[in-house]
XYZ file of C-alpha atoms in Angstrom:
671
model
C 156.579 50.489 146.935
C 154.639 53.435 148.417
C 156.881 55.892 146.568
C 156.072 54.177 143.275
C 152.344 54.477 143.935
C 152.769 58.136 144.847
C 154.671 58.853 141.618
C 152.004 57.052 139.565
C 149.250 59.055 141.262
C 151.011 62.388 140.650
C 151.684 61.482 137.000
C 148.071 60.482 136.451
C 146.848 63.693 138.081
C 149.155 65.708 135.835
C 147.927 63.999 132.661
C 144.315 64.492 133.712
C 144.997 68.191 134.243
C 146.581 68.436 130.800
C 143.503 66.850 129.233
C 141.228 69.298 131.027
C 143.193 72.165 129.533
C 143.806 70.767 126.068
C 140.500 69.042 125.324
C 138.334 72.181 125.353
C 140.877 73.819 123.073
C 140.671 70.854 120.699
C 136.871 70.922 120.815
C 136.860 74.643 120.074
C 139.346 74.282 117.232
C 136.485 73.728 114.759
C 132.860 74.291 115.731
C 129.822 76.416 114.993
C 126.389 77.280 116.307
C 123.289 79.071 115.011
C 122.616 82.404 116.660
C 119.499 82.566 114.486
C 117.687 79.646 112.755
C 114.520 80.622 110.873
C 112.079 78.461 108.914
C 109.039 79.837 107.080
C 106.440 77.379 105.738
C 103.723 78.720 103.430
C 100.869 76.256 102.890
C 98.990 76.941 99.640
C 95.369 76.176 98.792
C 96.474 74.108 95.776
C 98.103 71.530 98.156
C 101.685 72.675 97.583
C 103.711 74.368 100.281
C 106.886 76.425 100.152
C 109.673 76.208 102.712
C 112.251 78.939 103.245
C 115.156 78.274 105.582
C 117.461 81.097 106.636
C 120.329 79.772 108.719
C 122.823 82.080 110.376
C 126.147 80.489 111.409
C 128.940 81.610 113.711
C 132.060 79.567 112.844
C 135.197 78.928 114.873
C 138.035 77.353 112.949
C 138.502 76.636 109.252
C 135.496 76.045 106.938
C 134.881 75.918 103.199
C 131.120 76.089 102.844
C 127.600 75.230 103.992
C 125.303 72.321 103.218
C 121.660 71.255 103.624
C 120.412 67.712 103.137
C 116.626 67.344 102.925
C 115.451 63.798 103.532
C 113.541 62.368 100.563
C 112.942 58.800 101.713
C 113.643 56.814 104.870
C 112.934 53.052 104.528
C 113.414 52.422 108.264
C 110.909 55.100 109.219
C 108.386 53.839 106.675
C 108.741 50.268 107.924
C 108.162 51.440 111.499
C 104.994 53.280 110.456
C 103.706 50.274 108.515
C 104.254 47.872 111.405
C 102.650 50.189 113.975
C 99.664 51.374 111.945
C 100.923 54.957 111.744
C 101.030 57.492 108.947
C 104.432 58.797 107.924
C 105.081 62.072 106.236
C 106.951 62.111 102.976
C 107.962 64.076 99.920
C 106.091 63.633 96.675
C 108.381 65.905 94.660
C 110.672 68.742 95.629
C 111.660 71.727 93.492
C 114.320 74.246 94.445
C 113.023 77.780 94.043
C 116.280 79.540 94.831
C 119.394 79.973 96.942
C 120.026 83.455 98.358
C 122.832 85.475 99.885
C 122.702 87.399 103.169
C 121.033 90.382 101.467
C 118.299 88.193 99.946
C 119.682 88.330 96.384
C 119.084 85.089 94.455
C 122.239 83.271 93.372
C 122.861 81.845 89.928
C 122.938 78.046 89.492
C 126.738 78.015 89.128
C 127.147 79.424 92.642
C 125.912 76.281 94.383
C 125.618 72.513 93.814
C 122.378 70.548 93.693
C 122.190 66.751 93.692
C 120.470 63.711 95.183
C 122.357 60.994 97.036
C 121.679 57.782 98.935
C 123.358 56.741 102.169
C 124.605 53.195 101.476
C 124.322 52.153 105.121
C 120.822 53.412 105.905
C 119.394 53.615 102.352
C 118.060 57.072 103.226
C 118.003 59.370 100.183
C 118.660 63.101 100.357
C 118.110 66.207 98.268
C 121.353 68.109 98.820
C 122.052 71.824 98.433
C 125.700 72.709 98.861
C 127.427 76.072 98.626
C 131.208 76.236 98.645
C 132.124 79.764 99.678
C 135.848 79.404 100.420
C 137.426 76.642 98.230
C 140.792 76.906 99.977
C 139.244 77.169 103.428
C 138.873 80.204 105.655
C 139.673 80.659 109.325
C 136.904 82.083 111.551
C 137.038 83.378 115.111
C 133.348 83.046 116.035
C 132.401 86.693 115.493
C 131.436 86.996 111.812
C 127.964 85.671 110.899
C 127.477 83.642 107.697
C 123.976 83.323 106.212
C 122.715 80.369 104.169
C 119.178 80.854 102.780
C 117.298 78.597 100.368
C 113.685 78.060 99.323
C 111.997 74.973 97.926
C 108.485 73.896 96.971
C 106.857 70.568 97.840
C 104.329 68.848 95.559
C 102.144 66.012 96.847
C 103.688 66.201 100.315
C 100.474 66.804 102.249
C 98.868 63.648 103.540
C 95.352 62.719 102.448
C 93.608 60.268 104.773
C 89.898 59.596 104.296
C 89.744 62.682 102.066
C 91.154 64.831 104.882
C 94.407 66.748 104.284
C 97.161 66.735 106.915
C 100.307 68.776 107.233
C 103.034 66.699 108.892
C 106.557 68.091 108.657
C 109.920 68.013 110.433
C 110.352 71.739 110.849
C 113.880 71.327 112.194
C 116.377 68.989 110.625
C 117.206 66.041 112.907
C 120.952 66.718 112.689
C 122.195 70.304 112.638
C 125.857 70.033 113.583
C 125.602 72.858 116.082
C 123.397 74.332 118.793
C 120.533 76.705 117.966
C 120.653 79.730 120.261
C 117.447 81.219 118.909
C 115.049 79.521 116.495
C 111.737 80.383 114.923
C 109.288 78.460 112.704
C 106.507 80.448 110.988
C 103.678 78.412 109.423
C 101.554 80.562 107.106
C 98.116 79.135 106.263
C 95.844 80.236 103.386
C 93.079 80.750 105.957
C 93.124 81.577 109.646
C 94.118 78.428 111.575
C 93.180 77.207 115.032
C 96.204 77.149 117.342
C 94.594 74.365 119.401
C 94.827 71.991 116.405
C 98.604 72.376 116.205
C 100.555 69.339 117.412
C 104.290 69.449 118.093
C 106.458 66.380 118.748
C 110.098 66.068 119.684
C 112.329 63.124 120.599
C 114.577 65.378 122.708
C 113.861 67.992 125.365
C 113.033 71.056 123.297
C 111.005 73.796 124.988
C 108.945 75.941 122.671
C 106.379 78.715 122.686
C 103.592 78.744 120.106
C 101.526 81.786 119.249
C 99.132 82.802 116.500
C 98.778 86.097 114.688
C 96.300 86.192 111.818
C 97.067 83.370 109.365
C 100.454 82.611 110.906
C 101.383 80.278 113.744
C 104.818 80.955 115.174
C 106.891 78.449 117.135
C 109.899 79.847 119.003
C 112.718 77.814 120.571
C 115.960 78.601 122.395
C 119.138 76.694 123.224
C 118.226 73.703 121.087
C 120.892 70.958 121.016
C 122.613 70.011 117.782
C 120.638 66.762 117.443
C 116.899 66.280 117.838
C 113.775 66.762 115.747
C 110.834 69.119 116.000
C 107.859 67.664 114.123
C 104.771 69.769 113.407
C 101.346 68.332 112.524
C 98.086 70.074 111.647
C 94.697 68.809 110.427
C 93.916 71.027 107.412
C 90.287 69.878 106.977
C 88.872 73.296 107.843
C 91.417 75.255 105.809
C 90.071 74.401 102.356
C 92.927 72.639 100.579
C 92.314 71.236 97.105
C 93.380 67.625 96.661
C 96.090 67.398 93.980
C 95.706 65.449 90.775
C 98.037 63.274 88.785
C 99.527 63.609 85.321
C 100.349 60.506 83.300
C 101.989 60.481 79.899
C 103.039 58.003 77.246
C 104.751 58.187 73.885
C 108.304 58.034 72.548
C 109.953 58.738 75.865
C 113.709 58.814 76.425
C 115.048 55.736 78.190
C 116.530 57.873 80.975
C 113.251 59.616 81.836
C 112.055 63.117 81.064
C 112.573 66.413 82.783
C 109.566 68.640 83.428
C 108.740 72.200 84.375
C 105.394 73.037 85.927
C 104.436 76.677 85.410
C 108.114 77.489 84.971
C 109.262 75.649 88.120
C 111.745 72.922 87.306
C 110.625 69.655 88.888
C 113.804 67.853 87.912
C 114.473 64.956 85.561
C 113.918 61.220 85.660
C 110.133 61.241 85.141
C 108.947 57.884 83.849
C 105.317 58.093 82.815
C 103.751 59.923 85.746
C 103.887 63.118 87.766
C 102.147 62.994 91.147
C 100.970 65.874 93.300
C 99.935 68.198 90.452
C 97.881 71.025 92.003
C 94.309 71.445 90.821
C 93.864 74.139 88.170
C 95.283 75.164 84.802
C 98.995 74.653 84.246
C 101.648 74.847 81.601
C 103.802 71.691 81.579
C 107.054 71.748 79.644
C 108.873 68.446 79.028
C 112.537 68.442 78.112
C 115.510 66.192 77.442
C 118.966 67.226 76.174
C 119.165 67.032 72.380
C 115.387 67.058 71.893
C 112.897 69.837 71.153
C 110.934 70.789 74.267
C 107.233 69.981 74.279
C 104.777 72.320 76.009
C 101.283 71.191 77.019
C 98.416 73.135 78.537
C 96.531 71.043 81.121
C 93.525 71.599 83.351
C 93.525 69.347 86.410
C 90.481 68.956 88.636
C 90.885 68.062 92.318
C 91.911 64.395 92.579
C 91.772 63.924 88.782
C 94.187 61.884 86.650
C 95.056 63.636 83.374
C 96.759 61.791 80.536
C 98.688 63.319 77.634
C 100.953 62.071 74.855
C 104.581 63.153 75.026
C 106.785 62.406 72.039
C 109.849 64.619 72.005
C 111.363 65.137 68.582
C 115.161 64.887 68.236
C 117.162 67.859 67.083
C 119.185 67.506 63.856
C 122.459 66.584 65.558
C 120.721 64.078 67.831
C 118.979 62.499 64.830
C 122.337 61.873 63.159
C 123.655 60.231 66.324
C 120.533 58.063 66.581
C 121.030 56.813 62.994
C 124.690 56.093 63.745
C 123.642 54.252 66.899
C 121.249 52.068 64.900
C 123.962 51.247 62.348
C 126.430 50.291 65.091
C 123.833 48.058 66.729
C 123.169 46.383 63.377
C 126.911 45.842 62.999
C 126.961 44.228 66.434
C 123.990 42.028 65.509
C 125.776 40.843 62.359
C 128.984 40.296 64.336
C 127.351 37.898 66.821
C 127.003 34.925 64.415
C 130.325 35.865 62.797
C 132.275 35.580 66.057
C 130.535 32.258 66.732
C 131.688 30.994 63.345
C 135.181 32.406 63.948
C 135.549 30.580 67.289
C 134.337 27.318 65.731
C 136.802 27.723 62.854
C 139.564 28.435 65.359
C 138.840 25.153 67.111
C 138.699 23.268 63.784
C 142.111 24.643 62.776
C 143.963 24.491 66.083
C 142.031 22.349 68.538
C 141.518 19.035 66.728
C 143.850 16.135 67.341
C 146.023 15.273 64.343
C 145.540 11.911 62.570
C 143.330 10.446 65.279
C 142.643 6.734 64.458
C 139.024 5.997 63.634
C 139.040 2.504 65.137
C 140.078 1.668 68.711
C 141.694 -1.753 69.147
C 141.956 -3.384 72.590
C 145.484 -3.269 74.018
C 146.561 -5.735 76.688
C 149.223 -3.521 78.243
C 149.791 0.197 78.591
C 151.588 2.005 75.739
C 155.348 1.608 75.952
C 157.030 4.151 78.216
C 153.746 5.632 79.435
C 153.675 5.646 83.243
C 150.344 5.933 85.088
C 150.698 9.702 85.689
C 151.465 10.254 81.998
C 148.681 7.978 80.800
C 146.154 9.848 82.930
C 147.438 13.225 81.738
C 147.241 12.279 78.060
C 143.817 10.729 78.607
C 142.070 14.026 79.470
C 144.893 16.465 78.625
C 145.083 17.457 82.311
C 147.412 16.582 85.156
C 144.975 15.474 87.854
C 145.844 14.563 91.399
C 144.340 11.159 90.694
C 147.108 10.608 88.131
C 149.782 11.232 90.767
C 147.928 8.988 93.250
C 147.910 6.205 90.665
C 151.668 6.587 90.245
C 152.170 6.303 94.024
C 150.311 2.957 93.951
C 152.472 1.895 90.972
C 155.626 2.780 92.922
C 154.303 0.711 95.806
C 153.735 -2.281 93.503
C 157.277 -1.913 92.129
C 158.710 -2.006 95.666
C 159.645 1.656 96.247
C 156.883 2.468 98.758
C 154.872 0.629 101.386
C 151.466 2.020 102.329
C 150.058 1.540 105.823
C 146.583 2.507 106.921
C 146.644 4.771 110.013
C 143.011 5.863 110.115
C 140.620 4.052 107.759
C 139.918 6.101 104.616
C 141.385 9.319 106.056
C 145.085 8.920 106.849
C 147.866 6.661 105.553
C 151.594 6.482 106.158
C 154.033 6.071 103.284
C 157.324 4.259 103.920
C 160.321 4.472 101.596
C 161.506 0.978 100.570
C 164.592 -0.442 98.874
C 163.262 -2.196 95.771
C 164.509 -5.514 94.464
C 167.141 -5.807 91.808
C 164.524 -6.529 89.140
C 162.410 -3.491 89.934
C 161.790 -1.167 87.017
C 164.035 1.912 87.441
C 162.497 5.278 88.222
C 162.207 7.892 85.497
C 162.846 11.607 86.144
C 159.274 12.434 87.177
C 159.014 9.401 89.473
C 162.335 10.274 91.131
C 161.085 13.816 91.647
C 157.830 12.463 93.097
C 159.752 10.321 95.617
C 161.878 13.312 96.631
C 158.832 15.564 96.955
C 157.008 13.011 99.089
C 159.756 12.026 101.491
C 162.480 14.668 101.322
C 165.196 13.389 103.673
C 162.777 11.189 105.619
C 161.809 7.554 105.110
C 158.246 7.920 106.382
C 155.465 10.467 105.951
C 151.727 10.518 106.693
C 149.293 11.737 104.064
C 147.654 14.158 106.526
C 151.052 15.895 106.900
C 151.734 16.175 103.166
C 149.937 19.479 102.968
C 152.742 21.132 104.926
C 155.452 20.162 102.440
C 153.974 18.762 99.262
C 151.463 21.399 98.090
C 153.931 23.820 96.469
C 156.144 20.973 95.228
C 153.121 19.378 93.590
C 152.606 22.473 91.401
C 156.189 22.194 90.152
C 155.732 18.460 89.553
C 152.546 19.181 87.615
C 154.416 21.650 85.425
C 157.151 19.062 84.706
C 154.556 16.485 83.660
C 153.052 18.972 81.212
C 156.549 19.613 79.893
C 157.165 15.880 79.481
C 153.998 15.643 77.371
C 155.591 18.191 75.029
C 159.146 16.747 75.185
C 157.942 13.266 74.218
C 156.051 14.689 71.278
C 152.447 14.122 72.372
C 151.661 17.876 72.159
C 153.418 20.783 70.473
C 152.675 23.037 73.466
C 151.671 22.475 77.060
C 147.908 21.771 77.195
C 147.716 23.850 80.353
C 149.346 26.849 78.663
C 146.988 26.558 75.689
C 143.907 26.354 77.888
C 145.055 29.273 80.019
C 145.672 31.353 76.906
C 142.137 30.893 75.635
C 140.654 31.279 79.099
C 142.525 34.573 79.324
C 141.234 35.701 75.921
C 137.709 34.665 76.891
C 137.666 36.415 80.255
C 139.212 39.558 78.779
C 136.717 39.732 75.906
C 133.809 38.956 78.222
C 134.732 41.727 80.680
C 135.418 44.153 77.829
C 132.060 43.304 76.270
C 130.121 43.721 79.520
C 131.869 47.016 80.262
C 131.340 48.168 76.675
C 127.656 47.243 76.642
C 126.980 48.929 79.985
C 129.132 51.940 79.162
C 127.712 52.568 75.698
C 124.206 51.820 76.947
C 124.441 54.389 79.741
C 126.189 56.917 77.513
C 123.532 56.573 74.847
C 120.709 56.780 77.385
C 122.219 59.901 78.926
C 122.924 61.692 75.649
C 120.326 60.320 73.202
C 117.575 59.088 75.480
C 117.976 55.543 74.099
C 120.556 52.843 74.887
C 123.787 53.155 72.914
C 125.305 50.459 70.643
C 125.044 47.715 73.259
C 124.995 44.982 70.600
C 128.651 45.684 69.835
C 129.444 44.933 73.452
C 127.168 41.892 73.310
C 129.145 40.608 70.308
C 132.315 40.819 72.418
C 130.520 38.984 75.233
C 129.584 36.181 72.804
C 133.180 36.182 71.536
C 134.467 35.805 75.094
C 131.944 33.094 75.968
C 132.937 31.246 72.799
C 136.603 31.264 73.801
C 135.706 30.183 77.330
C 133.647 27.350 75.862
C 136.360 26.015 73.554
C 139.313 26.622 75.920
C 139.159 23.092 77.448
C 139.135 21.614 73.935
C 141.904 23.682 72.341
C 144.929 21.507 73.304
C 145.579 19.372 70.208
C 147.598 16.155 70.122
C 150.246 15.495 67.527
C 150.112 12.389 65.346
C 152.141 10.545 67.983
C 149.873 11.882 70.716
C 146.763 10.735 68.828
C 148.201 7.221 68.295
C 149.177 6.992 71.977
C 145.739 8.224 73.014
C 144.127 5.530 70.844
C 146.340 2.928 72.550
C 145.305 4.324 75.947
C 141.628 3.939 75.030
C 142.354 0.388 73.851
C 144.073 -0.412 77.150
C 141.116 1.022 79.089
C 138.819 -1.168 77.005
C 140.830 -4.213 78.094
C 140.848 -3.232 81.783
C 137.120 -2.595 81.739
C 136.089 -5.905 80.154
C 139.203 -8.075 80.202
C 137.606 -11.473 79.611
C 136.153 -10.375 76.276
C 139.567 -9.728 74.783
C 141.827 -12.405 76.273
C 141.557 -16.169 76.050
C 144.393 -17.048 78.427
C 143.784 -17.218 82.141
C 144.373 -14.008 84.087
C 147.066 -14.228 86.775
C 147.111 -12.591 90.258
C 150.226 -10.583 89.413
C 148.443 -8.977 86.482
C 145.875 -7.577 88.899
C 148.496 -5.682 90.927
C 150.608 -4.735 87.908
C 147.794 -2.827 86.218
C 145.923 -1.724 89.339
C 147.496 1.750 89.271
C 146.246 2.264 85.700
C 142.757 1.165 86.689
C 142.870 3.746 89.505
C 143.866 6.456 87.021
C 140.956 5.473 84.766
C 138.606 5.304 87.764
C 137.590 1.723 86.929
C 139.393 -0.135 89.706
C 136.114 -1.777 90.748
C 135.542 -3.168 87.264
C 139.164 -4.353 87.136
C 138.798 -6.086 90.501
C 135.610 -7.777 89.296
C 137.702 -9.891 86.887
C 139.776 -11.248 89.778
C 137.144 -12.020 92.428
C 137.782 -15.757 91.990
C 141.493 -15.483 91.120
C 143.231 -13.053 93.490
C 143.659 -14.736 96.872
C 146.853 -13.135 98.133
C 147.476 -9.919 100.010
C 149.520 -7.048 98.543
C 152.923 -6.871 100.122
C 152.925 -3.116 99.710
C 149.713 -2.476 101.695
C 148.830 -2.926 105.363
C 145.158 -2.219 105.995
C 142.578 -3.305 108.545
C 140.030 -3.315 105.729
C 141.883 -5.871 103.614
C 140.388 -9.341 103.505
C 141.191 -10.602 100.047
C 140.055 -14.131 100.832
C 136.423 -13.025 100.984
C 136.278 -9.555 99.427
C 138.300 -8.363 96.418
C 136.480 -5.019 96.490
C 138.797 -3.742 99.218
C 140.651 -2.087 96.365
C 137.708 0.236 95.618
C 137.494 1.321 99.237
C 141.252 1.684 99.558
C 141.825 3.618 96.335
C 138.940 5.960 97.058
C 140.069 6.575 100.648
C 143.749 6.908 99.775
C 143.098 9.295 96.879
C 140.748 11.417 99.004
C 143.275 11.515 101.848
C 146.033 12.727 99.523
C 143.823 15.281 97.793
C 142.315 16.697 100.986
C 145.685 17.064 102.688
C 147.455 18.747 99.785
C 144.743 20.854 98.210
C 143.400 22.228 101.497
C 146.787 23.700 102.370
C 147.923 24.807 98.940
C 145.446 26.611 97.938
C 119.051 57.353 94.242
C 116.287 58.976 92.918
C 114.650 62.407 93.501
C 111.323 60.823 94.544
C 110.439 60.585 98.225
C 108.610 57.850 100.065
C 105.199 59.484 99.918
C 102.703 58.693 102.666
C 102.221 55.304 104.292
C 98.703 54.946 105.632
C 98.038 52.573 108.512
C 94.356 51.731 108.463
C 93.364 55.258 107.595
C 94.235 56.708 110.970
C 96.635 59.557 111.566
C 99.136 58.972 114.361
C 101.677 61.713 114.698
C 105.014 61.007 116.297
C 108.403 62.617 116.637
C 110.512 62.465 113.504
C 107.711 60.881 111.490
C 107.048 63.885 109.295
C 108.387 64.613 105.870
C 111.556 66.543 105.246
C 114.091 66.850 108.014
C 117.556 65.516 107.235
C 120.623 67.468 108.235
C 122.038 70.966 108.057
C 125.633 71.912 108.625
C 128.925 73.029 107.165
C 132.125 71.590 105.790
């Protein structure tokens, strides 16, 4: 025993030693850090500010490129600020001014990717700059520096509280993917600042030195971990910052929103009637949308002023032709909507109406010849319902093939196979199959156990009943198959129409500025809905089926109000003989009503604690409902982003700085 413990200890010690050796090698297989991380923030008198980030990487392992994600909106942060009466920083609008190489040369737009994205889990939106330098990957040994530099301008991202401007910014991204060996943040003000007004917050232990030289405050950090924010706040009241204005515009605007350039700086697309954070002063605003002639407006915005202009871009010749074609296709779809409605109605008139259906229903004192309860119920509503099969089980009990015993009132019954008398009506093929499916090789089964054996067999039995309806000439095709066919057509057309309407709408909005021919898709949707609506009514009876159906309705009329149609006295045996049919029709209570003073016996085929026929004939309603529900329950249960940021959230007009609460931030890293 001691030897075994010793061996286990030595083996564990060996494995631990292996992990100590291997794990650092695994960790170092792919990693990076920043030997130099520089951020320059230039605050302008017109309320904009420019941010330049120059990140120097030292990679170990294989990498393909570098990436920066600038946080545009953070719903969780904003909710926290709102609940705690704080002011959060945000981004009004961001514009990329350039991406640069290590020598400071600006790159062309095809040398990097620019897009906005939303994290589905956190709902945080990001402005992403991505540069793929080595598409096939490149192996690094930690000695060759790689520089990623980019510059962007922020509009409307200063906070204005009680007419006082505040700078509140996450100077370091919260997630950087690697350690910063040496970092520096330079904040350049338009006028000489006061270092004592600078506030710095951090959620992690980051030691910094702050110094001022002229108009610049410099914050230096060393050995900063890969995760953790550095938030900078400054009250700009004494600096002389002009409050920005707002530009609103109306007119014939593209559905997808306009793009705009302010003094040559592209502010991006998706503008829908307003542009916030426009600096005070004179500006040239150029609106654009693909396929339309650009519109240039000269505006003069005073501090805090709202300026309104009309923007109605004119389509180019090719776009105009596509717009006319789009209108014609929509008109075609509009005309098609009533046409497909008429077509579906005509389809039902031709194929879905019963043939030679009698106009007058005559009471019938017995079920149609050769129509068993399951078949009568299936012809009645053109569906094989479980209630039809339950009715046939009661009929088999009356004929002496089954005895039903109540185990648990209304929830569980036991069925016992019986040897019928010589005069019992023989079983047909479906009834024989039903007996086999119920009992198998046994002579007794409980309804609560039927789900284990009967569910799949029931589907086959259902299919055979549909086939019998066709074989006996009541229908030319299985009603189920006909319904399923039209349901399939309807669902297919509906999905195709929805996809077509959405697809053409988006395509048109993206290319023309207006929704595409969505009415064509809507016509298909109406077509599909029409087929779905008529599908239950498309099975059509033959002449024989219509005559049999009329007889079924006549028999139901008799069961429902028997004394109106018969002069002779009703007998007790008639009650049991037609009870199964009354169950199929769902009128067993009405049928029992006719026998409340006549039926005084007790069914030989039923043993139930609820039966007291001497005082209460309505036991049949309780029994049939409970038995049918027990069968059904047992069997069926077993068978079957935007480029806009969050702006500023003011809590009672007070400014409360806190770590990570500023605008910007996000993540920096590599892939």
